[in-house]
PDB file of N, CA and C in Angstrom:
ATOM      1  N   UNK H  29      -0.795 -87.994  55.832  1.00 76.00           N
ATOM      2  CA  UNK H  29       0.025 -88.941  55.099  1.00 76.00           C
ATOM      3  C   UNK H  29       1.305 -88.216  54.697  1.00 76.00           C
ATOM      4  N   UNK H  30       2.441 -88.592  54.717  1.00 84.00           N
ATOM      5  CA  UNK H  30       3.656 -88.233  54.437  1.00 84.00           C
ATOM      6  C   UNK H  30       3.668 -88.362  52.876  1.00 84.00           C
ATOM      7  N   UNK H  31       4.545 -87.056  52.503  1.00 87.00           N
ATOM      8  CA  UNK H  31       4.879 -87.083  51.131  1.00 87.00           C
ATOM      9  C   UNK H  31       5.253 -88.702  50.694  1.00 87.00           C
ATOM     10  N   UNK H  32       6.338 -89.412  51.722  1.00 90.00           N
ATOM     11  CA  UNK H  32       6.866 -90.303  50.660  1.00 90.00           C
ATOM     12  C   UNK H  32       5.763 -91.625  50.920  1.00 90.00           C
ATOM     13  N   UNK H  33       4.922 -91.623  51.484  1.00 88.00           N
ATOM     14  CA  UNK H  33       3.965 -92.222  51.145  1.00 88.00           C
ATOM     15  C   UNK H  33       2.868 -91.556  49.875  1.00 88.00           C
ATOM     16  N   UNK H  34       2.352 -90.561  49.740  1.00 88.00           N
ATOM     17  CA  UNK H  34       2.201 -90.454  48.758  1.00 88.00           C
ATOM     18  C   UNK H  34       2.409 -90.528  47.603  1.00 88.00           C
ATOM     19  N   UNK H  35       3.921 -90.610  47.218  1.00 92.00           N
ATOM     20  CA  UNK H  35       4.643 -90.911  46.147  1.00 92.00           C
ATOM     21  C   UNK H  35       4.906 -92.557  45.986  1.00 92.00           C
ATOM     22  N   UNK H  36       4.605 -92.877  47.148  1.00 93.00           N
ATOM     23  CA  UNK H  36       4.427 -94.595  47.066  1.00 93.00           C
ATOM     24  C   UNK H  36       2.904 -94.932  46.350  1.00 93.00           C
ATOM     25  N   UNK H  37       2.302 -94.114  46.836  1.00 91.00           N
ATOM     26  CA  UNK H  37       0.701 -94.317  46.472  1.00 91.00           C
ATOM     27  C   UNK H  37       0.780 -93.899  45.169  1.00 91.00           C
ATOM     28  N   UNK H  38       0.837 -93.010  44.558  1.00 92.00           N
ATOM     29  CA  UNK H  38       1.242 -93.039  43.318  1.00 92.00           C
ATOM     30  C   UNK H  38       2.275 -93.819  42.083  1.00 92.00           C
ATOM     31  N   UNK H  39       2.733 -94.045  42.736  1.00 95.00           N
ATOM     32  CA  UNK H  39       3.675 -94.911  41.838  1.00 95.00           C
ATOM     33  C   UNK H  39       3.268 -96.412  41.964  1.00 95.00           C
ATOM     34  N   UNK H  40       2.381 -97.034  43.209  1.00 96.00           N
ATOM     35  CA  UNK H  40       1.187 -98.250  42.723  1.00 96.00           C
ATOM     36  C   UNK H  40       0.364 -97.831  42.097  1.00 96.00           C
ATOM     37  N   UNK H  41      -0.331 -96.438  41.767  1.00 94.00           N
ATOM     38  CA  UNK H  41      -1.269 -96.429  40.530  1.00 94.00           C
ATOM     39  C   UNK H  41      -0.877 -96.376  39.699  1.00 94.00           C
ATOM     40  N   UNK H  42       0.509 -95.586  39.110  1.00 96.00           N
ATOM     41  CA  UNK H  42       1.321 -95.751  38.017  1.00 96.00           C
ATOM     42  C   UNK H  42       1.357 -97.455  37.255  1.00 96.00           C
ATOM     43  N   UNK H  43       1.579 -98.541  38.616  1.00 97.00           N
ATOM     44  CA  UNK H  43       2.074 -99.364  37.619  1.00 97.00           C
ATOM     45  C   UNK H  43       0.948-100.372  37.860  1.00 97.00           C
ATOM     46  N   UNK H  44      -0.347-100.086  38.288  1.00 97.00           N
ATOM     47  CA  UNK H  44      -1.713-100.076  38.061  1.00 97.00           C
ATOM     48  C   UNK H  44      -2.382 -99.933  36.512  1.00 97.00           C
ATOM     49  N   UNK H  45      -2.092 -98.691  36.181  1.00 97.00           N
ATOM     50  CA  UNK H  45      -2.361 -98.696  34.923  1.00 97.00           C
ATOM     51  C   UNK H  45      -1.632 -98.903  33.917  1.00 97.00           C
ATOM     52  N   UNK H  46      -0.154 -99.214  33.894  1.00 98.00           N
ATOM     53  CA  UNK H  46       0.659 -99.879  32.980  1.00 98.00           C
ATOM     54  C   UNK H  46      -0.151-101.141  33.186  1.00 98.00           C
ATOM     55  N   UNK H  47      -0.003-101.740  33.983  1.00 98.00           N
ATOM     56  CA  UNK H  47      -0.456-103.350  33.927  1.00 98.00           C
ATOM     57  C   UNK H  47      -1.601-103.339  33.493  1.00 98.00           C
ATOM     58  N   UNK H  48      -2.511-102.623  33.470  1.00 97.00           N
ATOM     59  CA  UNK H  48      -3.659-102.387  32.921  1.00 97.00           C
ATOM     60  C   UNK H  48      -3.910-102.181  31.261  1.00 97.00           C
ATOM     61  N   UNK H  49      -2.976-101.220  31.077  1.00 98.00           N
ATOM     62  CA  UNK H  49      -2.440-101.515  28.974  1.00 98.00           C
ATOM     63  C   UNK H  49      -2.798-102.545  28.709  1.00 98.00           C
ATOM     64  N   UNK H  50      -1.137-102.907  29.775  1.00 98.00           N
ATOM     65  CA  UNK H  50      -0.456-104.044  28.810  1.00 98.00           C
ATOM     66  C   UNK H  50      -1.316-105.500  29.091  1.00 98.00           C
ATOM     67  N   UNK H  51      -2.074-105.936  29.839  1.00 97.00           N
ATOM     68  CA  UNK H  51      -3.581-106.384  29.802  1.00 97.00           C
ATOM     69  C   UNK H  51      -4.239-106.593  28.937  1.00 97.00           C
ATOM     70  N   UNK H  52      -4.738-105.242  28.158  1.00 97.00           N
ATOM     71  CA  UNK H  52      -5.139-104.662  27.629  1.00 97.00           C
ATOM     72  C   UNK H  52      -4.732-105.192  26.066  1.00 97.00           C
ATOM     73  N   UNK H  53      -3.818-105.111  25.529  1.00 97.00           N
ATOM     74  CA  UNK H  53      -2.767-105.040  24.405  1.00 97.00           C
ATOM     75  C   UNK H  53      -2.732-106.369  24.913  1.00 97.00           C
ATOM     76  N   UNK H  54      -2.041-107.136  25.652  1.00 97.00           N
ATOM     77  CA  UNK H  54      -2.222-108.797  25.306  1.00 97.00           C
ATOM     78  C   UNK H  54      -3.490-109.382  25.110  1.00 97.00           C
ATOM     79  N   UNK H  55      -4.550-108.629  25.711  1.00 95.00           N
ATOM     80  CA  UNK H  55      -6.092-109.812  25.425  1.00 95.00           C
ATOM     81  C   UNK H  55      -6.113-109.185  23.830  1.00 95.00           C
ATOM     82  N   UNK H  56      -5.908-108.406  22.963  1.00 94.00           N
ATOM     83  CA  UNK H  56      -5.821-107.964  21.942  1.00 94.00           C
ATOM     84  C   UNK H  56      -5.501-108.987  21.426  1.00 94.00           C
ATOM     85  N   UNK H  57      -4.059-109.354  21.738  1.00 92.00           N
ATOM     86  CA  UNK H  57      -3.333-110.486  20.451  1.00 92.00           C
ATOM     87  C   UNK H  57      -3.950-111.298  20.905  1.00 92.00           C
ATOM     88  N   UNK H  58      -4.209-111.690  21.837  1.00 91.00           N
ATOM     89  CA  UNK H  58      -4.512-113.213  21.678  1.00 91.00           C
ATOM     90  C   UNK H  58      -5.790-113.681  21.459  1.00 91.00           C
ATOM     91  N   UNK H  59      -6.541-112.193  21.533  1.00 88.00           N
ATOM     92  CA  UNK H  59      -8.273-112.913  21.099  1.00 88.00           C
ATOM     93  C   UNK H  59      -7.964-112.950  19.291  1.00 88.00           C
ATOM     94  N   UNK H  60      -6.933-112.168  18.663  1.00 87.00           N
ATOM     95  CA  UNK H  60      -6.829-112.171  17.293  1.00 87.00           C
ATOM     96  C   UNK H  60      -5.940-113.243  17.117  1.00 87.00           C
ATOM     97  N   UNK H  61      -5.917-114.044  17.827  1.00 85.00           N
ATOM     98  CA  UNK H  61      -5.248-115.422  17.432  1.00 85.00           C
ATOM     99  C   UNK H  61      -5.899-116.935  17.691  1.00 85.00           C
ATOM    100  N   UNK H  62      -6.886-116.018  18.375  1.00 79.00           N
ATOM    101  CA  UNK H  62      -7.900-117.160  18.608  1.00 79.00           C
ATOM    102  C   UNK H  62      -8.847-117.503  17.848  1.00 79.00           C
ATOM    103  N   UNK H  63      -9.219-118.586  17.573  1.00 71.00           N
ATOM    104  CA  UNK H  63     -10.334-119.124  16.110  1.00 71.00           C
ATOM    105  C   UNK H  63     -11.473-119.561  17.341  1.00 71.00           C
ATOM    106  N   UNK H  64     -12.962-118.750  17.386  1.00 62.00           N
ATOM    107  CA  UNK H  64     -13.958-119.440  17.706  1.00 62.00           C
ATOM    108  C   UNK H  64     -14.268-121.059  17.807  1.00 62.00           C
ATOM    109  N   UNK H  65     -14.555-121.794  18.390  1.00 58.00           N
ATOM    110  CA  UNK H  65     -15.191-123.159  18.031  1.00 58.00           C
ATOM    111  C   UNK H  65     -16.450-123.517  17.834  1.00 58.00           C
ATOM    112  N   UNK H  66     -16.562-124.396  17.336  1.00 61.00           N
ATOM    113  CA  UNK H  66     -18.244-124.967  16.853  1.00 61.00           C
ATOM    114  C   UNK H  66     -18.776-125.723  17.282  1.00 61.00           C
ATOM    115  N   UNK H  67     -19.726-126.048  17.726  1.00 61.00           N
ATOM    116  CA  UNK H  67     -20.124-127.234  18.678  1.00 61.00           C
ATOM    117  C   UNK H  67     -20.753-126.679  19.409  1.00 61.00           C
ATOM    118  N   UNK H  68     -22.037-127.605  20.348  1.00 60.00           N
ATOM    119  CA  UNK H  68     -22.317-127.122  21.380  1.00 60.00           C
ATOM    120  C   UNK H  68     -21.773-127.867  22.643  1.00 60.00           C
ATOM    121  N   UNK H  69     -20.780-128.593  22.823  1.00 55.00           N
ATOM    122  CA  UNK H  69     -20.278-129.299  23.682  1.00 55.00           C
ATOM    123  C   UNK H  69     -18.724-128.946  24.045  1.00 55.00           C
ATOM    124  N   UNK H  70     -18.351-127.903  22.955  1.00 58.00           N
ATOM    125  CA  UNK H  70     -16.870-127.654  22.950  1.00 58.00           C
ATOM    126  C   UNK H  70     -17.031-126.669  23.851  1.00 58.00           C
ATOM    127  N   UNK H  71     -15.390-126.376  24.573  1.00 65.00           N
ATOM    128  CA  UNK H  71     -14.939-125.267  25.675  1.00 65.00           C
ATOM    129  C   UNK H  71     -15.242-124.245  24.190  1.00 65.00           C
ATOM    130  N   UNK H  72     -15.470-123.108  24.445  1.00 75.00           N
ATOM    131  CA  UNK H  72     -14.966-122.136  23.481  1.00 75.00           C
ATOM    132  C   UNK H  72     -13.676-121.125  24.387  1.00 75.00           C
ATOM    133  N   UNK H  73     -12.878-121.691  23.428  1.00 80.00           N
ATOM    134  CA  UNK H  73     -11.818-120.823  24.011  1.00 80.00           C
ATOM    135  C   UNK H  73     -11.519-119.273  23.852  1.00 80.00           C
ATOM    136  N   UNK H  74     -12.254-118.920  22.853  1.00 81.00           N
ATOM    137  CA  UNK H  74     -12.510-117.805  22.905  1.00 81.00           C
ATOM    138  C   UNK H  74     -13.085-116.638  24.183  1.00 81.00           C
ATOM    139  N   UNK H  75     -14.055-117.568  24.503  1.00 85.00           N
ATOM    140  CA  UNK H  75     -14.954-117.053  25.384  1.00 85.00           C
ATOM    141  C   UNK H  75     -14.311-116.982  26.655  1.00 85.00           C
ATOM    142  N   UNK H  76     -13.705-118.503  27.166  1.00 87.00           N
ATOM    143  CA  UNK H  76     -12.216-118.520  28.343  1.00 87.00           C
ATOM    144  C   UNK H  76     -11.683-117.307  28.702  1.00 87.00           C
ATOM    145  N   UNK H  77     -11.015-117.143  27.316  1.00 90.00           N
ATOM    146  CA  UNK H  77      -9.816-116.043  27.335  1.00 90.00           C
ATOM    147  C   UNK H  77     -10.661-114.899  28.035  1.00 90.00           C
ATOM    148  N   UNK H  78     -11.528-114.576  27.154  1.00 91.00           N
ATOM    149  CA  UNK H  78     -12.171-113.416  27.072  1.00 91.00           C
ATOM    150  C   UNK H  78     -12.488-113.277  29.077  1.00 91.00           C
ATOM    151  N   UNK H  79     -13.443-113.836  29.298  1.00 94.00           N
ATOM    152  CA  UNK H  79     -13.638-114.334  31.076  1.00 94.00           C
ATOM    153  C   UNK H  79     -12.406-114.069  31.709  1.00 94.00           C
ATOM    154  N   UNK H  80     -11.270-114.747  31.396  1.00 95.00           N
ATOM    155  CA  UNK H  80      -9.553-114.711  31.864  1.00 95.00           C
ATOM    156  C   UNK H  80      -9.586-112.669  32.110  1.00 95.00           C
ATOM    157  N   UNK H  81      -9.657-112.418  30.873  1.00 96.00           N
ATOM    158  CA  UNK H  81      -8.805-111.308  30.692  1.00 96.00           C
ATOM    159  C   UNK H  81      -9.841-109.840  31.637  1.00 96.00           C
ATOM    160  N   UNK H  82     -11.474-110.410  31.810  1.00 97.00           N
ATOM    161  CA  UNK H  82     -12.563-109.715  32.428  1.00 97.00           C
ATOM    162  C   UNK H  82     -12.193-109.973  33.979  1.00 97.00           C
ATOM    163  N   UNK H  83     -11.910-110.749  34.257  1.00 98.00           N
ATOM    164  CA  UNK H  83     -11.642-111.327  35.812  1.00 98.00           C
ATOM    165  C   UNK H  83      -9.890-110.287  36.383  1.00 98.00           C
ATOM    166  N   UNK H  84      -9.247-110.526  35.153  1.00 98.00           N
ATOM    167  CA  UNK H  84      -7.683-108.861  35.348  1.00 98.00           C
ATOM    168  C   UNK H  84      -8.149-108.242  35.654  1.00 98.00           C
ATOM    169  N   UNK H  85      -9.268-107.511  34.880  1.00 97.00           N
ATOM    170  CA  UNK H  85      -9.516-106.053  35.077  1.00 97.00           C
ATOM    171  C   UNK H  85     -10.275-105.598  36.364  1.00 97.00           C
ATOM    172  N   UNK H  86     -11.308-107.204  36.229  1.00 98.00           N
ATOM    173  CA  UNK H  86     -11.321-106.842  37.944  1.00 98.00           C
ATOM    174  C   UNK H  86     -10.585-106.731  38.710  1.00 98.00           C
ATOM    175  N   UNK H  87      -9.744-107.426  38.810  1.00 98.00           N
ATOM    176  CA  UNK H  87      -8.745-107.025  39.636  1.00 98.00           C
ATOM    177  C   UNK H  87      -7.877-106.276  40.130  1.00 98.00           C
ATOM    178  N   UNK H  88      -7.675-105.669  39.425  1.00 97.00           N
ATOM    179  CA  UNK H  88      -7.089-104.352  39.316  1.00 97.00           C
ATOM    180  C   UNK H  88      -7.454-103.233  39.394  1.00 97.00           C
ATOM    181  N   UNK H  89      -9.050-103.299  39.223  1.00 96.00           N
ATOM    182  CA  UNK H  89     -10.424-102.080  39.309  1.00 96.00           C
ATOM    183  C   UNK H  89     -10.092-101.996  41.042  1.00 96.00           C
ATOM    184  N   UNK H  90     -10.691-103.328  41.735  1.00 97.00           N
ATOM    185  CA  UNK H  90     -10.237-103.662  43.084  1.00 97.00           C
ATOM    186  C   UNK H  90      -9.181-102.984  43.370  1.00 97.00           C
ATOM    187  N   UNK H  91      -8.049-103.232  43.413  1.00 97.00           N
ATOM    188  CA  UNK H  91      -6.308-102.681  43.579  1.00 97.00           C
ATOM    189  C   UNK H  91      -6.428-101.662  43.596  1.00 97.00           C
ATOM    190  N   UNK H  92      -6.650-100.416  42.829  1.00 95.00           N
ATOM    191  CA  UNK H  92      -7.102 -99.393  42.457  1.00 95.00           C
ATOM    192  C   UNK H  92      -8.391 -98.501  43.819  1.00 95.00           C
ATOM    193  N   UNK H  93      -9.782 -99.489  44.069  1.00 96.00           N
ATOM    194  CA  UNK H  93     -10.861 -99.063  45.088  1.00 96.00           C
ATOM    195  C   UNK H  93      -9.410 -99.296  46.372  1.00 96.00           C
ATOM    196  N   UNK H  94      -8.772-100.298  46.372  1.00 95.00           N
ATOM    197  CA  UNK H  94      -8.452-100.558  47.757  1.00 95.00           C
ATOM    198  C   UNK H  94      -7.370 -99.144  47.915  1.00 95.00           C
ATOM    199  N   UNK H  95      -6.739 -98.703  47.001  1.00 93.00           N
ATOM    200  CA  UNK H  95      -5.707 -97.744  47.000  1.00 93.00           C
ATOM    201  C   UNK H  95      -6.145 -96.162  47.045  1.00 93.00           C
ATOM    202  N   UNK H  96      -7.250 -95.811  46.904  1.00 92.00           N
ATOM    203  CA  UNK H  96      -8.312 -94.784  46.764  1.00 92.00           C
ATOM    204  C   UNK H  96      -9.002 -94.684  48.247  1.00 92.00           C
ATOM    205  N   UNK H  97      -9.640 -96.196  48.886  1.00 92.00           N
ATOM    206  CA  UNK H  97      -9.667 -96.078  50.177  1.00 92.00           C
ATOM    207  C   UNK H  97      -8.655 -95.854  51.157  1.00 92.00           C
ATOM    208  N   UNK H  98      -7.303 -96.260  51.027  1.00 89.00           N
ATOM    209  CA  UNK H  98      -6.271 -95.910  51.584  1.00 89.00           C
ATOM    210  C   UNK H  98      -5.674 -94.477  51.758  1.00 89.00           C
ATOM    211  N   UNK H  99      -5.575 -93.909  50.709  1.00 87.00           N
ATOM    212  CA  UNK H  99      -5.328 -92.527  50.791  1.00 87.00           C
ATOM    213  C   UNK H  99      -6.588 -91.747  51.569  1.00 87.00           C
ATOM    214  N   UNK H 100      -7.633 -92.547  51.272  1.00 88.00           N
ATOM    215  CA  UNK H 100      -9.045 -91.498  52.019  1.00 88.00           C
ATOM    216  C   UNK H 100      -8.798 -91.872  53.438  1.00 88.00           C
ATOM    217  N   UNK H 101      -8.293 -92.832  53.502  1.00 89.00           N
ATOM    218  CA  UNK H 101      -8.588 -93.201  55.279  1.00 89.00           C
ATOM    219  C   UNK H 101      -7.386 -92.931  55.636  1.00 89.00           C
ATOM    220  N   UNK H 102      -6.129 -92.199  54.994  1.00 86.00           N
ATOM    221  CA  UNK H 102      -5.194 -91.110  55.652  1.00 86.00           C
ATOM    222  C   UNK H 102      -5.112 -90.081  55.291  1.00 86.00           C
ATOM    223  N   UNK H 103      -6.168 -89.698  55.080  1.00 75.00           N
ATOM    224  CA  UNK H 103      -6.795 -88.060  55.395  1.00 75.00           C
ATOM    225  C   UNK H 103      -6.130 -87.506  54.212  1.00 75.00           C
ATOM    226  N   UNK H 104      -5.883 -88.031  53.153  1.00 53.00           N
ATOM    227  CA  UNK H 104      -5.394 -87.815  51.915  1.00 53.00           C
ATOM    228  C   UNK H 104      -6.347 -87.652  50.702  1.00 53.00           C
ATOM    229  N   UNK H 105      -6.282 -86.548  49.752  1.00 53.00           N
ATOM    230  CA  UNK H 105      -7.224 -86.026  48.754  1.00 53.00           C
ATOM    231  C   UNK H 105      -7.554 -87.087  47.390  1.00 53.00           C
ATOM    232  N   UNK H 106      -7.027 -88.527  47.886  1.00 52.00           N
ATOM    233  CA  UNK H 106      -6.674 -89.754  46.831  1.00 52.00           C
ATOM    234  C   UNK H 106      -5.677 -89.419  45.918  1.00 52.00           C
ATOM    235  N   UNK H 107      -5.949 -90.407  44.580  1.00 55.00           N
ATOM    236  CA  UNK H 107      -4.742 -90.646  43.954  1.00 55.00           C
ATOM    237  C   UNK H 107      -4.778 -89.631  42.613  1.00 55.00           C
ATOM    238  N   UNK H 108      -3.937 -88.555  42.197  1.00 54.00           N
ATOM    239  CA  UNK H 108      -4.368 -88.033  40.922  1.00 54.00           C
ATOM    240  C   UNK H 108      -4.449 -88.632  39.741  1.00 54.00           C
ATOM    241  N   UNK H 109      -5.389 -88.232  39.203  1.00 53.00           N
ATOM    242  CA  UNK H 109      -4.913 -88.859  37.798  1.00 53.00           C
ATOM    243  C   UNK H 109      -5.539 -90.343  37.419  1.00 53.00           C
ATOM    244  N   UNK H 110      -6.418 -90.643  38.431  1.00 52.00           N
ATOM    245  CA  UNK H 110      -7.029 -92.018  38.872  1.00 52.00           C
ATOM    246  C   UNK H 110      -8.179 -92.608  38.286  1.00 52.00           C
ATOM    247  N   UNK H 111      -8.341 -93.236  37.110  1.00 49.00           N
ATOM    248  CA  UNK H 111      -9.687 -93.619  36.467  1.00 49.00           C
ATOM    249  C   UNK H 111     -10.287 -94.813  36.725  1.00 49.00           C
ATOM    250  N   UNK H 112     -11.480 -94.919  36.559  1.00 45.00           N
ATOM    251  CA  UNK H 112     -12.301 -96.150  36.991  1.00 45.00           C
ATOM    252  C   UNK H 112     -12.950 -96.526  35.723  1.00 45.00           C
ATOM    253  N   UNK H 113     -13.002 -97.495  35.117  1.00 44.00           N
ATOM    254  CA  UNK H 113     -13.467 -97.615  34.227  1.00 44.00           C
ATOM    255  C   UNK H 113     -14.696 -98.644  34.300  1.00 44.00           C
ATOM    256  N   UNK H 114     -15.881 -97.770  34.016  1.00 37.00           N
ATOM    257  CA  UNK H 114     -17.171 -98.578  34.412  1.00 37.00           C
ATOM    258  C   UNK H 114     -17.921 -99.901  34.605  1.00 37.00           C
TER     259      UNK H 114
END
């Protein structure tokens, strides 16, 4: 793999885990702005969000496996600095 592919590969994990924060820091505010509901027939929107913001992180966990396989399948030592979070 060429340096400036590597530095490409890195700089999608870079903004991998920014987007990942800031993810992060928005499901924050907005689950603290969210009021539970009562009922057993109501959406709980709480719970939505919460699902919303679990379904990002998949996604991005993904983004992350697919970018880890990429560097492996060009004979590259992967991405430094690269966390998976369980």
């Amino acid at each position: 793999m060429s340096q400036s592919s590597r530095d490409t590969l890195r700089d999608i994990a870079e903004l991998l885990r920014a987007l990942r924060s800031s993810i992060q820091t928005l499901e924050g505010q907005q689950l603290a702005e969210t009021k539970q509901l009562s009922g057993h027939q109501t959406v709980d929107t709480r719970q939505s969000l919460m699902l919303s913001f679990h379904q990002l992180e998949t996604a991005i966990g993904d983004m992350e496996q697919t970018l880890t396989t990429l560097a492996e399948a060009t004979q590259d030592d992967g991405l430094p600095g690269r966390t998976v979070d369980p």
